[in-house]
Amino acid sequence: AICYPLHYFTKVKPKRVQVCVCLCWMFAALFTSLLLKNNLQHPGRYNSCIGDCVIEMNYIANVIDLIVTFIVPITVIIILYIRIFGVAVYQARAMRSHIAVVTTKVTVKKSEM
């Protein structure tokens, strides 16, 4: 949408967005059910009193959970924002050079720049 705004609506269709959202939710449900598999197979096994809700996870599962649910998404978000920032800077420089050419013909206000 930032790099090629005129091609956005030809590449991003509502059906494709729905499929991506459904895949994300299915992946999240599958991943969570795998992490809680032991608790789902033996419900109440770790409860010490009535109403207690304890989830037992081993160290490897905690590390995988941290990587998959926090580190990977935040890395993707940072990379995408850096890309957007780079395109915005490029477009701002292009506009600045265009305004510099036009200012010889027409005066431009500082707020417009």
C-alpha positions as protocol buffer text, in pm:
chain_id: "A"
residue {
  index: 1
  type: ALA
  ca { x: 0 y: 0 z: 0 }
}
residue {
  index: 2
  type: ILE
  ca { x: 290 y: 235 z: 71 }
}
residue {
  index: 3
  type: CYS
  ca { x: 524 y: 136 z: -213 }
}
residue {
  index: 4
  type: TYR
  ca { x: 262 y: 74 z: -483 }
}
residue {
  index: 5
  type: PRO
  ca { x: -61 y: 250 z: -384 }
}
residue {
  index: 6
  type: LEU
  ca { x: -224 y: 209 z: -725 }
}
residue {
  index: 7
  type: HIS
  ca { x: -177 y: -169 z: -719 }
}
residue {
  index: 8
  type: TYR
  ca { x: -312 y: -212 z: -364 }
}
residue {
  index: 9
  type: PHE
  ca { x: -670 y: -299 z: -456 }
}
residue {
  index: 10
  type: THR
  ca { x: -562 y: -546 z: -724 }
}
residue {
  index: 11
  type: LYS
  ca { x: -341 y: -741 z: -480 }
}
residue {
  index: 12
  type: VAL
  ca { x: -539 y: -714 z: -156 }
}
residue {
  index: 13
  type: LYS
  ca { x: -888 y: -858 z: -190 }
}
residue {
  index: 14
  type: PRO
  ca { x: -1140 y: -904 z: 94 }
}
residue {
  index: 15
  type: LYS
  ca { x: -1135 y: -1282 z: 46 }
}
residue {
  index: 16
  type: ARG
  ca { x: -755 y: -1291 z: 80 }
}
residue {
  index: 17
  type: VAL
  ca { x: -774 y: -1084 z: 399 }
}
residue {
  index: 18
  type: GLN
  ca { x: -1040 y: -1319 z: 542 }
}
residue {
  index: 19
  type: VAL
  ca { x: -822 y: -1622 z: 465 }
}
residue {
  index: 20
  type: CYS
  ca { x: -517 y: -1462 z: 631 }
}
residue {
  index: 21
  type: VAL
  ca { x: -714 y: -1369 z: 944 }
}
residue {
  index: 22
  type: CYS
  ca { x: -863 y: -1720 z: 967 }
}
residue {
  index: 23
  type: LEU
  ca { x: -519 y: -1878 z: 925 }
}
residue {
  index: 24
  type: CYS
  ca { x: -378 y: -1659 z: 1202 }
}
residue {
  index: 25
  type: TRP
  ca { x: -657 y: -1757 z: 1441 }
}
residue {
  index: 26
  type: MET
  ca { x: -627 y: -2127 z: 1352 }
}
residue {
  index: 27
  type: PHE
  ca { x: -250 y: -2114 z: 1408 }
}
residue {
  index: 28
  type: ALA
  ca { x: -301 y: -1944 z: 1746 }
}
residue {
  index: 29
  type: ALA
  ca { x: -560 y: -2202 z: 1852 }
}
residue {
  index: 30
  type: LEU
  ca { x: -342 y: -2493 z: 1739 }
}
residue {
  index: 31
  type: PHE
  ca { x: -33 y: -2354 z: 1909 }
}
residue {
  index: 32
  type: THR
  ca { x: -215 y: -2290 z: 2235 }
}
residue {
  index: 33
  type: SER
  ca { x: -375 y: -2634 z: 2234 }
}
residue {
  index: 34
  type: LEU
  ca { x: -32 y: -2792 z: 2181 }
}
residue {
  index: 35
  type: LEU
  ca { x: 109 y: -2596 z: 2474 }
}
residue {
  index: 36
  type: LEU
  ca { x: -184 y: -2696 z: 2696 }
}
residue {
  index: 37
  type: LYS
  ca { x: -204 y: -3057 z: 2569 }
}
residue {
  index: 38
  type: ASN
  ca { x: -99 y: -3210 z: 2899 }
}
residue {
  index: 39
  type: ASN
  ca { x: -349 y: -2996 z: 3092 }
}
residue {
  index: 40
  type: LEU
  ca { x: -624 y: -3089 z: 2847 }
}
residue {
  index: 41
  type: GLN
  ca { x: -548 y: -3462 z: 2876 }
}
residue {
  index: 42
  type: HIS
  ca { x: -542 y: -3457 z: 3259 }
}
residue {
  index: 43
  type: PRO
  ca { x: -772 y: -3175 z: 3371 }
}
residue {
  index: 44
  type: GLY
  ca { x: -735 y: -3081 z: 3735 }
}
residue {
  index: 45
  type: ARG
  ca { x: -412 y: -3274 z: 3777 }
}
residue {
  index: 46
  type: TYR
  ca { x: -219 y: -2974 z: 3909 }
}
residue {
  index: 47
  type: ASN
  ca { x: -500 y: -2815 z: 4109 }
}
residue {
  index: 48
  type: SER
  ca { x: -425 y: -2803 z: 4479 }
}
residue {
  index: 49
  type: CYS
  ca { x: -766 y: -2674 z: 4589 }
}
residue {
  index: 50
  type: ILE
  ca { x: -1118 y: -2621 z: 4446 }
}
residue {
  index: 51
  type: GLY
  ca { x: -1131 y: -2336 z: 4196 }
}
residue {
  index: 52
  type: ASP
  ca { x: -754 y: -2332 z: 4150 }
}
residue {
  index: 53
  type: CYS
  ca { x: -643 y: -2297 z: 3786 }
}
residue {
  index: 54
  type: VAL
  ca { x: -281 y: -2397 z: 3735 }
}
residue {
  index: 55
  type: ILE
  ca { x: -112 y: -2439 z: 3399 }
}
residue {
  index: 56
  type: GLU
  ca { x: 204 y: -2647 z: 3402 }
}
residue {
  index: 57
  type: MET
  ca { x: 452 y: -2583 z: 3120 }
}
residue {
  index: 58
  type: ASN
  ca { x: 810 y: -2695 z: 3090 }
}
residue {
  index: 59
  type: TYR
  ca { x: 1109 y: -2469 z: 3017 }
}
residue {
  index: 60
  type: ILE
  ca { x: 1131 y: -2557 z: 2646 }
}
residue {
  index: 61
  type: ALA
  ca { x: 762 y: -2485 z: 2594 }
}
residue {
  index: 62
  type: ASN
  ca { x: 803 y: -2148 z: 2766 }
}
residue {
  index: 63
  type: VAL
  ca { x: 1097 y: -2054 z: 2542 }
}
residue {
  index: 64
  type: ILE
  ca { x: 913 y: -2164 z: 2226 }
}
residue {
  index: 65
  type: ASP
  ca { x: 606 y: -1972 z: 2342 }
}
residue {
  index: 66
  type: LEU
  ca { x: 816 y: -1659 z: 2398 }
}
residue {
  index: 67
  type: ILE
  ca { x: 978 y: -1684 z: 2055 }
}
residue {
  index: 68
  type: VAL
  ca { x: 662 y: -1766 z: 1857 }
}
residue {
  index: 69
  type: THR
  ca { x: 418 y: -1533 z: 2030 }
}
residue {
  index: 70
  type: PHE
  ca { x: 642 y: -1235 z: 2112 }
}
residue {
  index: 71
  type: ILE
  ca { x: 983 y: -1220 z: 1946 }
}
residue {
  index: 72
  type: VAL
  ca { x: 880 y: -1322 z: 1592 }
}
residue {
  index: 73
  type: PRO
  ca { x: 573 y: -1090 z: 1573 }
}
residue {
  index: 74
  type: ILE
  ca { x: 760 y: -791 z: 1719 }
}
residue {
  index: 75
  type: THR
  ca { x: 1048 y: -850 z: 1475 }
}
residue {
  index: 76
  type: VAL
  ca { x: 808 y: -861 z: 1180 }
}
residue {
  index: 77
  type: ILE
  ca { x: 636 y: -542 z: 1301 }
}
residue {
  index: 78
  type: ILE
  ca { x: 968 y: -359 z: 1342 }
}
residue {
  index: 79
  type: ILE
  ca { x: 1088 y: -466 z: 996 }
}
residue {
  index: 80
  type: LEU
  ca { x: 762 y: -353 z: 835 }
}
residue {
  index: 81
  type: TYR
  ca { x: 771 y: -17 z: 1014 }
}
residue {
  index: 82
  type: ILE
  ca { x: 1134 y: 37 z: 909 }
}
residue {
  index: 83
  type: ARG
  ca { x: 1031 y: -36 z: 550 }
}
residue {
  index: 84
  type: ILE
  ca { x: 738 y: 207 z: 573 }
}
residue {
  index: 85
  type: PHE
  ca { x: 965 y: 471 z: 726 }
}
residue {
  index: 86
  type: GLY
  ca { x: 1218 y: 425 z: 445 }
}
residue {
  index: 87
  type: VAL
  ca { x: 951 y: 468 z: 178 }
}
residue {
  index: 88
  type: ALA
  ca { x: 809 y: 772 z: 359 }
}
residue {
  index: 89
  type: VAL
  ca { x: 1155 y: 934 z: 373 }
}
residue {
  index: 90
  type: TYR
  ca { x: 1208 y: 858 z: 4 }
}
residue {
  index: 91
  type: GLN
  ca { x: 872 y: 1013 z: -88 }
}
residue {
  index: 92
  type: ALA
  ca { x: 937 y: 1316 z: 134 }
}
residue {
  index: 93
  type: ARG
  ca { x: 1272 y: 1376 z: -38 }
}
residue {
  index: 94
  type: ALA
  ca { x: 1107 y: 1339 z: -379 }
}
residue {
  index: 95
  type: MET
  ca { x: 839 y: 1590 z: -279 }
}
residue {
  index: 96
  type: ARG
  ca { x: 1101 y: 1829 z: -140 }
}
residue {
  index: 97
  type: SER
  ca { x: 1298 y: 1822 z: -464 }
}
residue {
  index: 98
  type: HIS
  ca { x: 977 y: 1868 z: -665 }
}
residue {
  index: 99
  type: ILE
  ca { x: 878 y: 2164 z: -446 }
}
residue {
  index: 100
  type: ALA
  ca { x: 1226 y: 2313 z: -489 }
}
residue {
  index: 101
  type: VAL
  ca { x: 1177 y: 2307 z: -867 }
}
residue {
  index: 102
  type: VAL
  ca { x: 825 y: 2452 z: -840 }
}
residue {
  index: 103
  type: THR
  ca { x: 924 y: 2728 z: -594 }
}
residue {
  index: 104
  type: THR
  ca { x: 1111 y: 2907 z: -867 }
}
residue {
  index: 105
  type: LYS
  ca { x: 776 y: 2949 z: -1041 }
}
residue {
  index: 106
  type: VAL
  ca { x: 534 y: 2972 z: -746 }
}
residue {
  index: 107
  type: THR
  ca { x: 593 y: 3064 z: -384 }
}
residue {
  index: 108
  type: VAL
  ca { x: 526 y: 2781 z: -144 }
}
residue {
  index: 109
  type: LYS
  ca { x: 435 y: 2830 z: 221 }
}
residue {
  index: 110
  type: LYS
  ca { x: 652 y: 2667 z: 486 }
}
residue {
  index: 111
  type: SER
  ca { x: 353 y: 2466 z: 614 }
}
residue {
  index: 112
  type: GLU
  ca { x: 307 y: 2314 z: 269 }
}
residue {
  index: 113
  type: MET
  ca { x: 665 y: 2191 z: 268 }
}
